[in-house]
CSV table of C-alpha atoms in Angstrom, one decimal:
chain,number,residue,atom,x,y,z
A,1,UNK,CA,111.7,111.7,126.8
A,2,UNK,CA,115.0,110.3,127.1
A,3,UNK,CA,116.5,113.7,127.6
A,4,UNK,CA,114.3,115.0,130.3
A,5,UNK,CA,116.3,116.7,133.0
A,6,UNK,CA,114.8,114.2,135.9
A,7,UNK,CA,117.0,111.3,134.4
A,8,UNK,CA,120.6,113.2,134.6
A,9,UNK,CA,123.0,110.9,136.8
A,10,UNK,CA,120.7,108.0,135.8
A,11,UNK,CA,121.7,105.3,134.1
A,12,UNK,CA,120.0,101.2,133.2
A,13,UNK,CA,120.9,98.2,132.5
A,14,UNK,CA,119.1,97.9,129.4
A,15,UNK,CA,117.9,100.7,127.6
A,16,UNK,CA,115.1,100.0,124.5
A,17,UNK,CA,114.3,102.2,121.9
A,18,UNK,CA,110.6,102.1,120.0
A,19,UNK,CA,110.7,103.4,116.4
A,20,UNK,CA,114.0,103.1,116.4
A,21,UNK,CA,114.1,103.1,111.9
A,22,UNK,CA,112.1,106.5,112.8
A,23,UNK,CA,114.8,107.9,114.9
A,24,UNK,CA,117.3,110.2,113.3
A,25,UNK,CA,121.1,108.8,114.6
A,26,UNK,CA,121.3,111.9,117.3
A,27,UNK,CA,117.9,111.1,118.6
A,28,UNK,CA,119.2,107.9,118.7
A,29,UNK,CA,122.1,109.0,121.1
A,30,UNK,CA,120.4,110.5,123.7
A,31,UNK,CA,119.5,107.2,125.1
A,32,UNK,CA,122.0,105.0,124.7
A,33,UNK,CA,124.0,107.7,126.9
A,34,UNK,CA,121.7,106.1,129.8
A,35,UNK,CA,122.4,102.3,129.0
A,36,UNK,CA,125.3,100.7,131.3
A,37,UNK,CA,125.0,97.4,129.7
A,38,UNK,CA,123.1,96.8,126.4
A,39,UNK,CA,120.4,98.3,124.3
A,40,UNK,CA,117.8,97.3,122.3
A,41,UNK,CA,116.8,99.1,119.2
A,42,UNK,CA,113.0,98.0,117.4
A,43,UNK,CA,112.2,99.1,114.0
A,44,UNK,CA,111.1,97.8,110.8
A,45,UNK,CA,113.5,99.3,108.0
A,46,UNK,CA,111.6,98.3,105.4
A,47,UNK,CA,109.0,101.1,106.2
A,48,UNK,CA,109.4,104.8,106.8
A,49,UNK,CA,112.8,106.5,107.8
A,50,UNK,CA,113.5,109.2,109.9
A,51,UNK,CA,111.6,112.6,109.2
A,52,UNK,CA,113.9,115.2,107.7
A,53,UNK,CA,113.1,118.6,106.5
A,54,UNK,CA,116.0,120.1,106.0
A,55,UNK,CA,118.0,119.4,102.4
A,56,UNK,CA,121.2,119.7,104.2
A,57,UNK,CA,120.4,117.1,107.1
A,58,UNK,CA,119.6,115.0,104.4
A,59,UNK,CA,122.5,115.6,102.2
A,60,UNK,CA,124.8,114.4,105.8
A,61,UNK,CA,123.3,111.5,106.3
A,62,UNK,CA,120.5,112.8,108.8
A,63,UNK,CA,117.9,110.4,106.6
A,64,UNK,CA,119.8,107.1,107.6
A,65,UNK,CA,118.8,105.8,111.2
A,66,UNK,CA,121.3,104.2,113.7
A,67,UNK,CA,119.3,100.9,113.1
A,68,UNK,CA,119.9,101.1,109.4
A,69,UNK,CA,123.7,101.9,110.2
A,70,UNK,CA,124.1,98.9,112.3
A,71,UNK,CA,122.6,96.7,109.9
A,72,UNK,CA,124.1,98.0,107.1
A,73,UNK,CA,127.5,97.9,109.0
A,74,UNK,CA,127.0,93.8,109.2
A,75,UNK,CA,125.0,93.0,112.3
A,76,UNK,CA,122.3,91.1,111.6
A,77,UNK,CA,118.9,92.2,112.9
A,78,UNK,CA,116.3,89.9,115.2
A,79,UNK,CA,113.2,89.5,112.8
A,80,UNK,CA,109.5,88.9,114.0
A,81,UNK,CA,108.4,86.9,111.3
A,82,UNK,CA,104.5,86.7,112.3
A,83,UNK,CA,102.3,89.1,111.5
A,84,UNK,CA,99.1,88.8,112.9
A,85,UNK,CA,97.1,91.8,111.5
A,86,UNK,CA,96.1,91.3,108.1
A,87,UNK,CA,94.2,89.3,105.9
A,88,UNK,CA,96.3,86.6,104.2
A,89,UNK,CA,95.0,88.0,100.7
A,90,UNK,CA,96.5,91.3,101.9
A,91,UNK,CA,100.1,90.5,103.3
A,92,UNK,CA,100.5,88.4,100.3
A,93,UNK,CA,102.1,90.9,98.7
A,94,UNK,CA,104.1,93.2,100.8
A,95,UNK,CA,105.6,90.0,102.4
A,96,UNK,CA,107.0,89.0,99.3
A,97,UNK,CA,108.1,91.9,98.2
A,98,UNK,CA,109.5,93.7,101.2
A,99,UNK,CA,110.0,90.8,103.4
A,100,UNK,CA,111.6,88.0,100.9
A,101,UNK,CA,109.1,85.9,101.6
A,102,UNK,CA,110.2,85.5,105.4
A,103,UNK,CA,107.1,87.3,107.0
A,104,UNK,CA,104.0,84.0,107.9
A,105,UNK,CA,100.0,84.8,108.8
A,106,UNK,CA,99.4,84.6,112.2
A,107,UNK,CA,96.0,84.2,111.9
A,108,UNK,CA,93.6,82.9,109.0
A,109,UNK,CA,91.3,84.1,106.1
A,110,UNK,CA,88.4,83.4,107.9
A,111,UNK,CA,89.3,85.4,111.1
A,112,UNK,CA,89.1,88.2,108.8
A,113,UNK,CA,86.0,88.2,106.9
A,114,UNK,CA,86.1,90.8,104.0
A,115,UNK,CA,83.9,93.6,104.8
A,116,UNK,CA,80.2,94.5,102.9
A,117,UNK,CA,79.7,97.0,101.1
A,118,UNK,CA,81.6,96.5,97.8
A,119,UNK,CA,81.7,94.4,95.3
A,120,UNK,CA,84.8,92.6,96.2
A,121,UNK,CA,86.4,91.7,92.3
A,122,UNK,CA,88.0,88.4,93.7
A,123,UNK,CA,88.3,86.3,96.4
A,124,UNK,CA,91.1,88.5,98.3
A,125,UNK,CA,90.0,91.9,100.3
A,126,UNK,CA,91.8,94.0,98.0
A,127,UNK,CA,90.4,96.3,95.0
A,128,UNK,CA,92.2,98.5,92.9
A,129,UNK,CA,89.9,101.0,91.5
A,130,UNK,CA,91.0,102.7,88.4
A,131,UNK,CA,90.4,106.8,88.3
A,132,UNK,CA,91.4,108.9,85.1
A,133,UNK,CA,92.1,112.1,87.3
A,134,UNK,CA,93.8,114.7,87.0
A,135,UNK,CA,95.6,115.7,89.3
A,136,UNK,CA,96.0,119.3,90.6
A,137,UNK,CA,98.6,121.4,92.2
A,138,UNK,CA,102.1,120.6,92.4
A,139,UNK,CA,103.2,124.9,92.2
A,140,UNK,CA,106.5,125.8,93.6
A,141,UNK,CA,108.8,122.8,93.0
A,142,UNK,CA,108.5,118.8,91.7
A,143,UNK,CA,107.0,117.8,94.1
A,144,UNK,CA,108.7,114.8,94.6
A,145,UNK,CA,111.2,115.3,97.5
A,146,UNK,CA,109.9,113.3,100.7
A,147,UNK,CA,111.4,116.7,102.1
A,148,UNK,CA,109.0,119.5,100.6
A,149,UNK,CA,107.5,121.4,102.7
A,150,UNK,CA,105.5,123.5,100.0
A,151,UNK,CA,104.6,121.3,97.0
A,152,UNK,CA,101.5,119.0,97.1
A,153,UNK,CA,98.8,117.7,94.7
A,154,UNK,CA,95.3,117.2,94.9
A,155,UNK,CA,92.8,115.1,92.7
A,156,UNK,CA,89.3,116.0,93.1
A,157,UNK,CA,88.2,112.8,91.3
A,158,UNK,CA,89.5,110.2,93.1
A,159,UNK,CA,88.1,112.4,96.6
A,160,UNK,CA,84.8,112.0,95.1
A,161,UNK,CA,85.3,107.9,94.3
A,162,UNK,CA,86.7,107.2,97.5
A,163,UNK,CA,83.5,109.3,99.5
A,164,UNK,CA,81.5,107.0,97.5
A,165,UNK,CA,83.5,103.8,98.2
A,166,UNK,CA,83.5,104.9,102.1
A,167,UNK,CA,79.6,105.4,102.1
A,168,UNK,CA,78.9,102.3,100.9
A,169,UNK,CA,81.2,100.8,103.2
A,170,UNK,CA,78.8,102.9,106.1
A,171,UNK,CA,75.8,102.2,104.6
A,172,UNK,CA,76.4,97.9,104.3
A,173,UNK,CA,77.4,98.7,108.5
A,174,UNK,CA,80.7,99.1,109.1
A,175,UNK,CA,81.3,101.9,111.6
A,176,UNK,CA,82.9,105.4,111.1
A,177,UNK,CA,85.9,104.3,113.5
A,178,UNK,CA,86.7,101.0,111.3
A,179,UNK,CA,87.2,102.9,108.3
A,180,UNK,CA,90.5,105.0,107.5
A,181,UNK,CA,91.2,106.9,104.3
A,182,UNK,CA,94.5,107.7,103.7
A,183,UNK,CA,96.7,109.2,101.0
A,184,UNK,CA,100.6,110.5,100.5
A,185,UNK,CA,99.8,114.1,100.3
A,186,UNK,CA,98.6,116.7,102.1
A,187,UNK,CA,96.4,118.3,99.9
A,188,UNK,CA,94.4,115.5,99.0
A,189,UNK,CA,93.9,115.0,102.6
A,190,UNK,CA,92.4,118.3,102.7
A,191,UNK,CA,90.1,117.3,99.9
A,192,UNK,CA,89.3,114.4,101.4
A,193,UNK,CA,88.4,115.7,104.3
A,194,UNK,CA,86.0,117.9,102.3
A,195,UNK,CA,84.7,115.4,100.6
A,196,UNK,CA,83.6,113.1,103.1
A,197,UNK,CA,82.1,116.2,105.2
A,198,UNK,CA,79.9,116.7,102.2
A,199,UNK,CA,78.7,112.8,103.1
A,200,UNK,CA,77.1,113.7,106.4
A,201,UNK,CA,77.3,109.6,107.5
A,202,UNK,CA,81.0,110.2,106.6
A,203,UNK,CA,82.2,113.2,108.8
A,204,UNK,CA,83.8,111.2,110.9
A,205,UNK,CA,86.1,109.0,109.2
A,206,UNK,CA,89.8,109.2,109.5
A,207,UNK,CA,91.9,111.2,107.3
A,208,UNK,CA,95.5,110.9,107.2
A,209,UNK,CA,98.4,110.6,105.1
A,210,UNK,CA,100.4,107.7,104.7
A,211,UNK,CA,103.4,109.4,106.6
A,212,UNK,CA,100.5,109.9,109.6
A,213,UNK,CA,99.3,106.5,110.1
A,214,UNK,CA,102.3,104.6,110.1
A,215,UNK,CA,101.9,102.2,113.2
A,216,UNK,CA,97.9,102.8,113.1
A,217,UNK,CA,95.6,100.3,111.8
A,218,UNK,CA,91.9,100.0,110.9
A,219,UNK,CA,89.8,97.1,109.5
A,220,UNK,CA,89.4,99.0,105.8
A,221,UNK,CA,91.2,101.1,104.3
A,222,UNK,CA,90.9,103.2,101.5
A,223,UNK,CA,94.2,104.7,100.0
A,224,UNK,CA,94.3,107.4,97.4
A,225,UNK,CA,97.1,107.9,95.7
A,226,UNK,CA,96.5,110.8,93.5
A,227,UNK,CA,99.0,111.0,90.5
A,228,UNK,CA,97.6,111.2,87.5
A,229,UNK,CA,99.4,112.9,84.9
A,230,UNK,CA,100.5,112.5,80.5
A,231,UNK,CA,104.6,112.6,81.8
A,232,UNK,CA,103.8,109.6,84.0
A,233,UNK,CA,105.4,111.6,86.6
A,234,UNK,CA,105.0,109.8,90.3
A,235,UNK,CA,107.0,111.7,92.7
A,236,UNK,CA,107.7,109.9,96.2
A,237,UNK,CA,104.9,107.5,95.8
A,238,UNK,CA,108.0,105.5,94.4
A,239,UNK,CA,109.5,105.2,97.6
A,240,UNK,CA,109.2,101.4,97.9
A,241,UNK,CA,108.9,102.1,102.0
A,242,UNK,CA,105.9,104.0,101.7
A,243,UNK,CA,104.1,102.2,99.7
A,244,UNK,CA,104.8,99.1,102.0
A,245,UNK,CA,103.1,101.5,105.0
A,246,UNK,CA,100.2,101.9,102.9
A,247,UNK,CA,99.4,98.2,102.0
A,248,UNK,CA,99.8,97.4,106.0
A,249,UNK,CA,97.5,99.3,107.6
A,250,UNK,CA,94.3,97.0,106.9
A,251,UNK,CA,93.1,94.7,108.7
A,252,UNK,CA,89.6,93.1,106.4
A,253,UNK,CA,89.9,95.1,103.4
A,254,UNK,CA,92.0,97.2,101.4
A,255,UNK,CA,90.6,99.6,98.4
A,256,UNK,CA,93.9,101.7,96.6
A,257,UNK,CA,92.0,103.8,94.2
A,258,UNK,CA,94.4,105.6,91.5
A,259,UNK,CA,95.5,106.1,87.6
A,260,UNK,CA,97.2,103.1,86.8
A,261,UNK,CA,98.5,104.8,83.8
A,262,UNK,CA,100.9,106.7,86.0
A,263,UNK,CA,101.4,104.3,88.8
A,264,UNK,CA,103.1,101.9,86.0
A,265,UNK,CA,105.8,104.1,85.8
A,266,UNK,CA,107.3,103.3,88.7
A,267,UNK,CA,108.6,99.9,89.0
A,268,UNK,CA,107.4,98.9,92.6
A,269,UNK,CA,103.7,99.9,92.0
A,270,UNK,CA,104.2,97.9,88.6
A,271,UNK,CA,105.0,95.2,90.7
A,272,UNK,CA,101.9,95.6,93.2
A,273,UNK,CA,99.6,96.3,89.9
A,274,UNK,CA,100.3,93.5,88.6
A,275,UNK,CA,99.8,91.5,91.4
A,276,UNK,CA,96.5,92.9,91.5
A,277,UNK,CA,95.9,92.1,87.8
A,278,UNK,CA,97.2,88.0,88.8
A,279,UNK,CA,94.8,88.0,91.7
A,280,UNK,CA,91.6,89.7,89.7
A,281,UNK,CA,91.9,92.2,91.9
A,282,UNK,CA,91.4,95.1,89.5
């Protein structure tokens, strides 16, 4: 990348820097040591900020990107305002809440058909499928650090709803490539995984968490989100950002399947719930 040793003694006139909200600030400096005349920094800070494992980092400001700085310090960010992705039925939501309303559809309903395979419970792509749970895991910590490294859950119920949501999804036609499941922690990925390799039609569907897929897309996608829990406890799936990654990764058809018990406890998924509930979407 920008450091590579063939570059030194190089500079350019413009110098433009991709996933720039991913960056952490000294990443960021690297490249703007090669730019004589201006830069150009692309990100969308209202989705997921620079990856940092280490408390300390975090604690000096490692977590806030030079993009975020620059806005934050009063300059005023160049907006693409057209997305051209998703479903109407699907951006609805996040470009209300994340976008103040400022984000338009670039393309219409009907260029976006909602896939077969499930019976759809309104006239937008998106279900939410309640699951009672429980979750599992969660040893050595809370869990609810974007930072840990050795705390995750698991919910062996919701695996098994979403292999039977993505079968269906197979067996109505859609291919193994236009279907991506996706979920915020690691160890519901890995029972995931299991479950769908149990589903021989299934093997092959995407697995990743949330964190993973950010900038992928697919034309369904099936999210799981795993808490499920008496203390209504909801660790980072609060973080307003990642659930804004989640909801934007579908293209046709968006199935969140979780305990909406516990997802009420946090105030954006209230918000996105109750959307749902508005829309008979539930």
């Amino acid at each position: 990348g920008a450091g590579d040793p063939t570059l030194d003694g190089r500079t350019f006139s413009l110098v433009a820097i991709d996933e720039a909200t991913q960056a952490t600030e000294p990443a960021a400096l690297i490249p703007l040591l090669r730019a004589a005349t201006a830069a150009l920094l692309v990100g969308d800070p209202r989705q997921l900020p620079p990856t940092v494992v280490s408390p300390g980092g975090v604690a000096a400001g490692l977590g806030v990107s030079l993009f975020e700085r620059l806005e934050a310090a009063g300059l005023e960010p160049l907006t693409l305002d057209t997305q051209y992705r998703m479903h109407p039925g699907i951006s609805e939501f996040p470009a209300d809440r994340f976008y103040g309303g400022r984000l338009r559809d670039g393309i219409p309903a009907s260029a976006r058909p909602r896939p077969p395979g499930l019976a759809w419970p309104s006239r937008v792509p998106v279900a939410f499928v309640q699951c009672d749970g429980p979750e599992v895991g969660g040893g050595g910590g809370s869990g609810d650090s974007t930072t840990a490294t050795t705390t995750t859950y698991a919910n062996p119920a919701e695996a098994a709803a979403v292999a039977a949501i993505v079968t269906a999804l197979l067996r109505a036609g859609a291919s193994q490539d236009a279907v991506g499941v996706v979920t915020p922690y690691a160890g519901q990925a890995r029972a995931l995984r299991r479950a769908l390799d149990a589903a021989p039609a299934s093997a092959d569907v995407e697995v990743r968490t949330v964190d993973g897929f950010q900038g992928r897309e697919k034309e369904v996608i099936v999210m799981s989100t795993v808490r499920s829990n008496g203390r209504g406890g909801v660790g980072f799936l609060a973080d307003a950002r990642r659930l804004n990654v989640a909801l934007t990764r579908a293209r046709a058809g968006l199935v969140v399947v979780g305990d909406a018990r516990t997802l009420l406890n946090s105030p954006v998924w209230g918000a996105w719930l109750g959307w749902c509930g508005e829309k008979g979407a539930v």
